[in-house]
Tab-separated table of C-alpha atoms and ligand atoms in Angstrom:
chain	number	residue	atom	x	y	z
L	10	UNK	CA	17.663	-19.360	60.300
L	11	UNK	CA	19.215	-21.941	62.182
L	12	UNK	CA	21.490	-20.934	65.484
L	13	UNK	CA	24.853	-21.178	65.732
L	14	UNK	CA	25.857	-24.516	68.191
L	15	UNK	CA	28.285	-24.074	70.856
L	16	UNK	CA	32.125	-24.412	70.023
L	17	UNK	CA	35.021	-22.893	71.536
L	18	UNK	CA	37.635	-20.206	70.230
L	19	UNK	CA	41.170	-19.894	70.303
L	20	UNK	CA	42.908	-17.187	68.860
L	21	UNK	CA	46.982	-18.198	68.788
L	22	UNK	CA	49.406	-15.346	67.909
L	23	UNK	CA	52.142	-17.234	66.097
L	24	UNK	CA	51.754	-20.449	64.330
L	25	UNK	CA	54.006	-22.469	66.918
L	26	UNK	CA	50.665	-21.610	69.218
L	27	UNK	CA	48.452	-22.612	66.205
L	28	UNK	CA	49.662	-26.015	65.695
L	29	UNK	CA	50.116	-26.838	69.364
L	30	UNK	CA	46.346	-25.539	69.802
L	31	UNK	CA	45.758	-27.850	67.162
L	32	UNK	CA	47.677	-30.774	68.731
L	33	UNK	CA	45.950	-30.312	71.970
L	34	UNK	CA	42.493	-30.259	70.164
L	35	UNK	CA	42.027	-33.172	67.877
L	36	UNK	CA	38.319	-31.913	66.527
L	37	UNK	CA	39.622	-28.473	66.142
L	38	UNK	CA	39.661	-26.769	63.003
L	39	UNK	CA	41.282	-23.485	61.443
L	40	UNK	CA	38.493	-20.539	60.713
L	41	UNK	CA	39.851	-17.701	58.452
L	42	UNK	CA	37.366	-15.419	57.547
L	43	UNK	CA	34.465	-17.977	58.394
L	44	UNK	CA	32.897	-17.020	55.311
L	45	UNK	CA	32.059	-20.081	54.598
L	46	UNK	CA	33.231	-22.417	57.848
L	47	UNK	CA	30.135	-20.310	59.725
L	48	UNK	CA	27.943	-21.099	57.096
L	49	UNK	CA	28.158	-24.356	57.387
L	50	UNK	CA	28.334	-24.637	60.657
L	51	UNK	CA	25.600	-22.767	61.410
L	52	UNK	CA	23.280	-25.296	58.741
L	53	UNK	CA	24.995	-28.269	61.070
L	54	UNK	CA	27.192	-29.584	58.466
L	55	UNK	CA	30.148	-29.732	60.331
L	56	UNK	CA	30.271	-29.388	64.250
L	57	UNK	CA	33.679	-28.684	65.517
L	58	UNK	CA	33.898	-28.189	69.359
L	59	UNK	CA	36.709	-25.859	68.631
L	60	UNK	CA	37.823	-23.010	65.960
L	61	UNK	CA	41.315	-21.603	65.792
L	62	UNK	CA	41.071	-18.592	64.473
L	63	UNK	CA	44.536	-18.098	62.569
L	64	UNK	CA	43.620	-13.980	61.747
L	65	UNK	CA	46.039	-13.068	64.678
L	66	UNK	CA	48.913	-15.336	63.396
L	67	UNK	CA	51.028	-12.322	62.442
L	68	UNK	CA	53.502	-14.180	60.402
L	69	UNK	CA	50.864	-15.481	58.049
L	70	UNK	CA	49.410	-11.653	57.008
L	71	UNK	CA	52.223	-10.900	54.938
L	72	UNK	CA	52.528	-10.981	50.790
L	73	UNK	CA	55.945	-10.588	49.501
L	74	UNK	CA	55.632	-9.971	45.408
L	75	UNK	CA	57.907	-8.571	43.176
L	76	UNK	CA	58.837	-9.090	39.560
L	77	UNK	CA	60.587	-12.477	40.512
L	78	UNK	CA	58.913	-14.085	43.125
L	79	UNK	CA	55.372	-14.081	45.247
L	80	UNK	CA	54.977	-15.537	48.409
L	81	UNK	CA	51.575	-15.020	50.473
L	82	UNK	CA	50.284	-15.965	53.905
L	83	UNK	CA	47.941	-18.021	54.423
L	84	UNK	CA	45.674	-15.215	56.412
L	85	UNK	CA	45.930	-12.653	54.019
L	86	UNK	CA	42.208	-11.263	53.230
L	87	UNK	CA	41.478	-11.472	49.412
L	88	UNK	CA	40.601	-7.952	49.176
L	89	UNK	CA	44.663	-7.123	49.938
L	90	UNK	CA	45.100	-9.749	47.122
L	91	UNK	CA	43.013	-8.100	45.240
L	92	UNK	CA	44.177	-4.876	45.072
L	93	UNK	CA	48.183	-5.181	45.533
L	94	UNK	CA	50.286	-3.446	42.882
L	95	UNK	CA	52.748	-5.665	43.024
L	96	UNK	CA	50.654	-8.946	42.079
L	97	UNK	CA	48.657	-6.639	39.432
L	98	UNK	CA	51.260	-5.828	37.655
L	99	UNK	CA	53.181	-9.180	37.835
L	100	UNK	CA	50.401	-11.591	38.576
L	101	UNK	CA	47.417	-10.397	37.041
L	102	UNK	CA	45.754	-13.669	37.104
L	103	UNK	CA	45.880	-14.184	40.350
L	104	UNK	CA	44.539	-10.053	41.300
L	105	UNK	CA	41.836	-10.751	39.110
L	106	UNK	CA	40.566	-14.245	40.398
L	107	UNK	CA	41.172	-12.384	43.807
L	108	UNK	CA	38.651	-10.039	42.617
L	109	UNK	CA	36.060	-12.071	40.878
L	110	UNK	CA	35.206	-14.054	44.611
L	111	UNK	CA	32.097	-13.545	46.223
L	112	UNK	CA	31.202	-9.569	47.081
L	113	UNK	CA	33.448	-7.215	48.798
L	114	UNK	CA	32.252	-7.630	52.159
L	115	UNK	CA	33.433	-12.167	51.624
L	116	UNK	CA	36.226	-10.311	49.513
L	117	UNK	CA	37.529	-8.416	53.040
L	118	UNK	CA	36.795	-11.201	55.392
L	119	UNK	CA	37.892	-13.850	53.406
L	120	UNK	CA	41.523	-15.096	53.749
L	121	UNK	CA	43.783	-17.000	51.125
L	122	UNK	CA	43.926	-20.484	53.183
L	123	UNK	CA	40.530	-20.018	53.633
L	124	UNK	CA	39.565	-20.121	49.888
L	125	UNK	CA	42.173	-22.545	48.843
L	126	UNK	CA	40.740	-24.836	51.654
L	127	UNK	CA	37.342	-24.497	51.016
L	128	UNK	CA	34.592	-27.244	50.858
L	129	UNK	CA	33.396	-28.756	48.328
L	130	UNK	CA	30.072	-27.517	47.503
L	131	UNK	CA	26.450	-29.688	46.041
L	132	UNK	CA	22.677	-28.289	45.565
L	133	UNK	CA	21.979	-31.553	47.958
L	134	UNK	CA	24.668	-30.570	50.452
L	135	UNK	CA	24.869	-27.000	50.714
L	136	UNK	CA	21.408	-26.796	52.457
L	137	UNK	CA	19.643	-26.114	55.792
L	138	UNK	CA	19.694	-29.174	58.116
L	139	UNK	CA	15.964	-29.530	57.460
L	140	UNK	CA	16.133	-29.391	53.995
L	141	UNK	CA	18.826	-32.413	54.321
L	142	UNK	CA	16.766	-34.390	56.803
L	143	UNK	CA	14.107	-34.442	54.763
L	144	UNK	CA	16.320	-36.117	51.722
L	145	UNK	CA	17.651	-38.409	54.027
L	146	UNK	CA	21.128	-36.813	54.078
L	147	UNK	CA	23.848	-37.918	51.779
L	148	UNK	CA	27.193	-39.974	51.581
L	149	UNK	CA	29.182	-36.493	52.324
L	150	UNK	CA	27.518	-36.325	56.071
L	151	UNK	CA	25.673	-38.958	57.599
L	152	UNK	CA	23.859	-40.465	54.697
L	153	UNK	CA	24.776	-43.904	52.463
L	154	UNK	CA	23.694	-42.481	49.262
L	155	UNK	CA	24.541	-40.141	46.975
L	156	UNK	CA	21.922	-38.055	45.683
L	157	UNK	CA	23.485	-36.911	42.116
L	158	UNK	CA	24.937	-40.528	41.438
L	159	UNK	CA	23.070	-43.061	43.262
L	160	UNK	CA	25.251	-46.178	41.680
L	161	UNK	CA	28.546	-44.065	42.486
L	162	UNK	CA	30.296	-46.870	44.710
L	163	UNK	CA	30.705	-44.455	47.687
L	164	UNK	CA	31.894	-41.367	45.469
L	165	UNK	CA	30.934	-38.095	46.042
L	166	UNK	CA	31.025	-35.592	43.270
L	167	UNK	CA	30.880	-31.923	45.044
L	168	UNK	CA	32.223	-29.631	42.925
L	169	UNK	CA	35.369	-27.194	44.202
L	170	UNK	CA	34.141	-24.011	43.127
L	171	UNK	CA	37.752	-21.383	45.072
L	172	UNK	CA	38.861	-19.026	42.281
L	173	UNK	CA	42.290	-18.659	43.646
L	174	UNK	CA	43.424	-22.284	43.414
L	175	UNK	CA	43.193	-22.119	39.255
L	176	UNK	CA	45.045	-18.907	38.937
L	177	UNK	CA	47.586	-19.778	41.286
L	178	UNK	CA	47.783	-23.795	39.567
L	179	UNK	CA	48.369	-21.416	36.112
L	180	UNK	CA	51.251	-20.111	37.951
L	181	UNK	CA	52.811	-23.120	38.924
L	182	UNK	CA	52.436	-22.377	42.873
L	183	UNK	CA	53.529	-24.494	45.806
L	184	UNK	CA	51.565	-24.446	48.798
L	185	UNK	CA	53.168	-24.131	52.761
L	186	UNK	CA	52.349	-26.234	55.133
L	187	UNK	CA	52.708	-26.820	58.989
L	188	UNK	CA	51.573	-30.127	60.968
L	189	UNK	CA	52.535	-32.021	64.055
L	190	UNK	CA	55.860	-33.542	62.124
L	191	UNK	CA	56.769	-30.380	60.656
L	192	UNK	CA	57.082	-28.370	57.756
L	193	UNK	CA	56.502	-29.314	53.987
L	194	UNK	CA	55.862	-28.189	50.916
L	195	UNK	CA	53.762	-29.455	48.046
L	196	UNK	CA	53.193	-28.758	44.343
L	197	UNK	CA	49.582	-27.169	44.940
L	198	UNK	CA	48.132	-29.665	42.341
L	199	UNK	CA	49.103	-32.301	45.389
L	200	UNK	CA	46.562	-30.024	47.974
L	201	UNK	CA	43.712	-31.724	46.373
L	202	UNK	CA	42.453	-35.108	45.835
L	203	UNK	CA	39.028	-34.934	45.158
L	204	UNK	CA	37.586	-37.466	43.531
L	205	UNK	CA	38.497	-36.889	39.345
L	206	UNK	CA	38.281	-39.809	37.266
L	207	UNK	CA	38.889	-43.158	38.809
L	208	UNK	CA	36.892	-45.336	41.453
L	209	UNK	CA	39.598	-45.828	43.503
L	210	UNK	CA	40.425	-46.518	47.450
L	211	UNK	CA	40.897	-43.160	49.537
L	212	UNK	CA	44.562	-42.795	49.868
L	213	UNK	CA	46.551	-39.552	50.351
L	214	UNK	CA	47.266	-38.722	46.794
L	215	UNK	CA	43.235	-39.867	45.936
L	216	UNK	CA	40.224	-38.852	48.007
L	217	UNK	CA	37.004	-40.052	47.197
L	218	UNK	CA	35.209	-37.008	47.184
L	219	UNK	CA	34.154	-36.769	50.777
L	220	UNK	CA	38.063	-36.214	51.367
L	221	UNK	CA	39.059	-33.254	48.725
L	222	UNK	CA	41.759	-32.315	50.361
L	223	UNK	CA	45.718	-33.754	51.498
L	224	UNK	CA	46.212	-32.138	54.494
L	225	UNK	CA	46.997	-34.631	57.218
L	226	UNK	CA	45.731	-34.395	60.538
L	227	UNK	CA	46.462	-31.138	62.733
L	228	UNK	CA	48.109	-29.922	59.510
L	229	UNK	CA	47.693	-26.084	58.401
L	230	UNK	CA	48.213	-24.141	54.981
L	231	UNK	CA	50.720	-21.209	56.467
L	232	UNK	CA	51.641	-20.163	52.706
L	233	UNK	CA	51.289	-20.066	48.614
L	234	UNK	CA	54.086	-19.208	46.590
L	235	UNK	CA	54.968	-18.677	43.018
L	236	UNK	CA	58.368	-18.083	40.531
L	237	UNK	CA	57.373	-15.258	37.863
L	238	UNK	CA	58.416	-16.903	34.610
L	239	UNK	CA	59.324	-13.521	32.161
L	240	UNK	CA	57.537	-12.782	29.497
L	241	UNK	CA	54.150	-14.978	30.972
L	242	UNK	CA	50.798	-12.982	30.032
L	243	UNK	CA	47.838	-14.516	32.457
L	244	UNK	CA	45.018	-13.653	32.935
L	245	UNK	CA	41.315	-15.094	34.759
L	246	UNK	CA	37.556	-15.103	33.769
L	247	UNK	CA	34.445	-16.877	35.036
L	248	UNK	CA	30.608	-17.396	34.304
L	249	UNK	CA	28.286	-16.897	38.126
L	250	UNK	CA	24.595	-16.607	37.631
L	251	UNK	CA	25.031	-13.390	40.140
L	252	UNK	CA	27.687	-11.207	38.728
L	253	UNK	CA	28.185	-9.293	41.280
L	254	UNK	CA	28.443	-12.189	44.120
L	255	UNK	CA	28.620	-16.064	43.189
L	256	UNK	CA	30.236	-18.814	43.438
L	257	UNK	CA	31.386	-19.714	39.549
L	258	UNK	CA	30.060	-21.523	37.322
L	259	UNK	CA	32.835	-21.926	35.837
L	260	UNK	CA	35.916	-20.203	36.318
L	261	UNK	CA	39.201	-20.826	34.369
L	262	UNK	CA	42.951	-19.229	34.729
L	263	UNK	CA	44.965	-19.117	31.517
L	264	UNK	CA	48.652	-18.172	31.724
L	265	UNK	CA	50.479	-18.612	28.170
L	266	UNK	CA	54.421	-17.250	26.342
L	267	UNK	CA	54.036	-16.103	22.963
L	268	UNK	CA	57.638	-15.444	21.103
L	269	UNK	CA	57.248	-14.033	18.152
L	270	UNK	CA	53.968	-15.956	15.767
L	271	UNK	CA	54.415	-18.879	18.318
L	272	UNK	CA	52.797	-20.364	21.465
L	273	UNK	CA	55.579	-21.233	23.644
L	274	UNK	CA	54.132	-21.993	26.899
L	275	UNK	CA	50.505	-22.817	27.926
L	276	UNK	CA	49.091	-23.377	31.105
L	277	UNK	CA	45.184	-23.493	31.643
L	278	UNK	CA	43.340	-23.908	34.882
L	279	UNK	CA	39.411	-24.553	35.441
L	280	UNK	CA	36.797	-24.483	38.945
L	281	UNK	CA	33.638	-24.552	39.380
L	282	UNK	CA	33.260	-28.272	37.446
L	283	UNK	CA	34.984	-31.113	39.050
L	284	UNK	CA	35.909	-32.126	42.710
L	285	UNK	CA	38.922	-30.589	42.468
L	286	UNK	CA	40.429	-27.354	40.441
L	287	UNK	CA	41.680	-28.783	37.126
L	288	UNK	CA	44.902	-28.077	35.535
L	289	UNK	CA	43.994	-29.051	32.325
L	290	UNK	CA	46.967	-31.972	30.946
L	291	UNK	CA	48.432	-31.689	27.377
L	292	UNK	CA	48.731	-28.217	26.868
L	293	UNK	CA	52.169	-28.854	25.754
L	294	UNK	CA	51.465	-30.490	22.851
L	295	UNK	CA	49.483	-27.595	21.762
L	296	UNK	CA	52.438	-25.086	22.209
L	297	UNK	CA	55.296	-24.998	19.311
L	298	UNK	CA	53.390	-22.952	15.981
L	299	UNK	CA	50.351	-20.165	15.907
L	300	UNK	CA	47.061	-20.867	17.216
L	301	UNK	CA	45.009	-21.913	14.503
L	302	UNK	CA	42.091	-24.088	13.902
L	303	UNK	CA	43.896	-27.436	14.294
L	304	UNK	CA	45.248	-25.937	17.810
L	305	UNK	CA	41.513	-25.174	19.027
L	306	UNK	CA	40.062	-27.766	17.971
L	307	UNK	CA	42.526	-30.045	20.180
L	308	UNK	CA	42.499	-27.856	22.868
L	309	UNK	CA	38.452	-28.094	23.362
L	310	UNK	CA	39.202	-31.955	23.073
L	311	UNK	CA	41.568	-31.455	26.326
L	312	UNK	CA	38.729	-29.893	27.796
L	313	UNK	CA	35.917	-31.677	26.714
L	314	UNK	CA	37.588	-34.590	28.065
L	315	UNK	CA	39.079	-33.110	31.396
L	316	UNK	CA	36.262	-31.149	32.577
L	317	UNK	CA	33.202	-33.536	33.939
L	318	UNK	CA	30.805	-31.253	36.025
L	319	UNK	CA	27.652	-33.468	37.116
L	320	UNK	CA	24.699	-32.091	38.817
L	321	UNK	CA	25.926	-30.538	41.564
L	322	UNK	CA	24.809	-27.144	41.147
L	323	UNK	CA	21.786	-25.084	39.508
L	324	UNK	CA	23.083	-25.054	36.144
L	325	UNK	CA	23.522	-28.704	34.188
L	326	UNK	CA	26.623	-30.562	34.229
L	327	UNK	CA	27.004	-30.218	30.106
L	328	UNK	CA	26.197	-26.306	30.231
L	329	UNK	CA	29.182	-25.949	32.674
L	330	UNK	CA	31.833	-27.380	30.316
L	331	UNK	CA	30.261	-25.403	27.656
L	332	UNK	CA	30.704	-22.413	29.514
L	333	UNK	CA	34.398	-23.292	30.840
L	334	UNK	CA	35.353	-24.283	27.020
L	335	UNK	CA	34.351	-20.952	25.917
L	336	UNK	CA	36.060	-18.927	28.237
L	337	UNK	CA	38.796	-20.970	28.377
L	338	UNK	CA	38.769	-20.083	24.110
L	339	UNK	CA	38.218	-16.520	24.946
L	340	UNK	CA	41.166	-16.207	27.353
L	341	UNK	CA	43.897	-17.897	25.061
L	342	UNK	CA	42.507	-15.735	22.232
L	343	UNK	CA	42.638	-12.513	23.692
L	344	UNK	CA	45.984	-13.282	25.455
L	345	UNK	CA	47.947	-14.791	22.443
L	346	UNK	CA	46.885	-11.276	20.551
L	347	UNK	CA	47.246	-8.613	23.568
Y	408	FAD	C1	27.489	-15.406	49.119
Y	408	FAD	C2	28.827	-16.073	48.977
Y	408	FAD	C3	29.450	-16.069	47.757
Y	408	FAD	C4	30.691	-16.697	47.602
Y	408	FAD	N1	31.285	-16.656	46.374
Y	408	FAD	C5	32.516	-17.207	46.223
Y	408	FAD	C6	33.182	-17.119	44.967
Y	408	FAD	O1	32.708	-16.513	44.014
Y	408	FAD	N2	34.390	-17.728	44.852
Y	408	FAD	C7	34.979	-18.371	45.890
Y	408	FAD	O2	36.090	-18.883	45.726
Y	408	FAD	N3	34.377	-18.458	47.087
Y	408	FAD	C8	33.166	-17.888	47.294
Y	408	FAD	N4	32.556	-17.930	48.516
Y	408	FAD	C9	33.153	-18.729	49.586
Y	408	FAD	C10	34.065	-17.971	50.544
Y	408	FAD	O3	33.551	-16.700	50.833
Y	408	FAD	C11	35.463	-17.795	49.994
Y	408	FAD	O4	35.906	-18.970	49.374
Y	408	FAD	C12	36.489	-17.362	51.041
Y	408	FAD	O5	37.726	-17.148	50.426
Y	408	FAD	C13	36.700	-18.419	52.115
Y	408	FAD	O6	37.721	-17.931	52.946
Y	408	FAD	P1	37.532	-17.813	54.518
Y	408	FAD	O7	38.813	-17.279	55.048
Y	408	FAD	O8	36.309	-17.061	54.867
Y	408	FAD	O9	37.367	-19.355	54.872
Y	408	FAD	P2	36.666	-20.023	56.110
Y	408	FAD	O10	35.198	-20.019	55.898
Y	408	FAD	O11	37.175	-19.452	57.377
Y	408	FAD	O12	37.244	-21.509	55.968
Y	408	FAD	C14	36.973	-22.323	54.832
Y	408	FAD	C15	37.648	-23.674	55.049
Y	408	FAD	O13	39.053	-23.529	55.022
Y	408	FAD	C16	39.640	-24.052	56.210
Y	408	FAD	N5	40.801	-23.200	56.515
Y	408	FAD	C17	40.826	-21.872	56.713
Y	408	FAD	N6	42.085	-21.445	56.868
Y	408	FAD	C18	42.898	-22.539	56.790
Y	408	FAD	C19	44.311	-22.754	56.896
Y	408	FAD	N7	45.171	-21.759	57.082
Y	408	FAD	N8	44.764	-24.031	56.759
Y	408	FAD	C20	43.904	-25.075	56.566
Y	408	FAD	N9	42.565	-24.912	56.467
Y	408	FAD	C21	42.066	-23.667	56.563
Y	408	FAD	C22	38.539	-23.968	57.259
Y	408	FAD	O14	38.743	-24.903	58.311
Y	408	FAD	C23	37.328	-24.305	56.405
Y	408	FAD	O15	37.225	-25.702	56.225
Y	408	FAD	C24	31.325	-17.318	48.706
Y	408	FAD	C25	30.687	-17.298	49.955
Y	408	FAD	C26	29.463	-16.682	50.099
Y	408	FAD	C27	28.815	-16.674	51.440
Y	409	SF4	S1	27.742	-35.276	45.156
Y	409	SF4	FE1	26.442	-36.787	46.201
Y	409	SF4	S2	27.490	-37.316	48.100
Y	409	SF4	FE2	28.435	-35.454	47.303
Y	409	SF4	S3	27.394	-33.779	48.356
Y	409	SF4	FE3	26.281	-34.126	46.430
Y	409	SF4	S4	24.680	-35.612	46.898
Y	409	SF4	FE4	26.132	-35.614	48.594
């Protein structure tokens, strides 16, 4: 196993300190649990000279739920996500994705900024520095090509694989954040920018892969926070090869309103398949009567044309949207009749 290089750590005790450790450290980045950030740092994928650890930023520990309103900080571990009565009861997507990451030992380490910042992950990337030497690296670190689409113009195709950012995208969430110029807040849809669809210039509101996320510099996730809509029933499922630690296969949030024999609200979230987490566009025009054939037969259209894994991880691209299609069928099913 490879050592870990040298870096230095800071560990700020209220955000003000965060950002201005930030500001005073231009390579610096934010560890949460370093369940993964070690990981790769350790296989020399990233190098920072300088971690701030944001686990003793007291303000961002706290989760506020209640039948209205949720509001979570950014260093909250998953395992207090996962097991909070308040977000159970209210939120169940979001408990459950909570609970379907990783094993509990990631599960209490692992922090909420942490997971909805995570890198994007590739068989071709994800390895020991060795391993990548010997395939002459790749676009996302210091090589010119990419391995899984040699003709792709530049484009890199990781896959985000977080569980949290589909349940909480099914919720309608905004995410919190804190830079150098302020405070803002941002439909989390607008967090990420991997690369979807289109071969287009990096830009903030469209990375190219390499660039999945659009934080600006020194910028840091403090918060996530939802409205309850009443009546919602949500709910989150997803495929690993591991059951009982993985990253997904594919993982999908459903949140839906039934009144009476009709769908009145749909809202269906996917990871574990494209660049970014998915929040699947035209559900609306599948809401108004009962779910019948017609309805699921458009809705795996949506799907079949929104979700567009390549071969980024152990299982093939096409068995991934399978997979995600399925569950995503399962979900709506067993929601629209619970
Ligand atoms: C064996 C194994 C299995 C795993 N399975 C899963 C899985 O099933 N599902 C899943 O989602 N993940 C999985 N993971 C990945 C990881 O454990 C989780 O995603 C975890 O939630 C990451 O959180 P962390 O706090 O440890 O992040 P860290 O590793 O500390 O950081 C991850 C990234 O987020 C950035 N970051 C951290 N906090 C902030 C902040 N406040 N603002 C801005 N950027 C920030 C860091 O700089 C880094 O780039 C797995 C990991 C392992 C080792
Ligand atoms: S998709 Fe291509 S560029 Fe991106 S990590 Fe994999 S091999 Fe590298």
């Amino acid at each position: 196993m490879d050592a870990l290089p040298d870096f230095r750590m800071l560990n700020p005790a209220t955000l003000d300190e965060a950002l201005a450790a930030r500001a005073a450290n231009p390579g610096s980045i934010p560890l949460g649990g370093g369940t993964d950030l070690v990981v790769n740092i350790r296989r020399g994928i990233v190098a920072p000279p300088v971690l701030i650890d944001m686990n003793q930023v007291a303000e961002l520990s706290t989760i506020k739920a209640d039948v209205n309103t949720l509001e979570i900080g950014a260093s909250v571990r998953l395992t207090a996500l996962a097991e909070h009565p308040a977000i159970i009861k209210h939120y169940p997507v979001l408990a459950q994705a909570a609970g379907h990451i990783a094993g509990p030992t990631q599960r209490n380490m692992g922090t909420v900024g942490g997971n909805l910042c995570l890198d994007t992950r590739c068989i071709f990337y994800n390895q020991s520095e060795w391993w990548r030497t010997a395939n002459n690296h790749c676009l996302k670190t210091t090589g010119t090509v990419c391995h899984v689409a040699p003709k792709s113009r530049g484009v890199c195709f990781a896959t985000f694989s977080g569980d949290l950012a589909p349940a909480l995208l099914a919720l309608g969430a905004d995410v919190d954040i804190a830079g150098p110029a302020g405070k803002r807040s941002i439909p989390l849809n607008k967090l990420y920018i991997g690369f979807a669809r289109q071969d287009v210039p990096v830009s903030e509101t469209q990375g190219d892969g390499k660039f999945y996320l659009s934080l600006r510099p020194g910028e840091i996730v403090t918060a996530v926070r939802a409205k309850n809509t009443p009546g919602l029933r949500s709910a989150y499922d997803k495929i690993r090869i591991r059951k009982s630690i993985e990253y997904p296969v594919a993982g999908v949030a459903v949140a839906l309103k039934r009144e009476g024999d009709r769908l009145a609200e749909l809202r269906v979230a996917f990871t574990g398949t494209n660049p970014r987490p998915v929040l699947l566009d035209g559900t609306a025009a599948l809401t108004g009567g009962g779910l019948d054939e017609c309805v699921y037969k458009k809705f795996d259209a949506l799907v079949r044309d929104q979700i567009m894994p390549m071969k980024t991880t152990f299982t093939p691209g096409h068995y991934r949207r399978r997979v995600a299609g399925v569950l995503a069928r399962r979900l709506l099913t067993r929601l629209f009749e619970d």
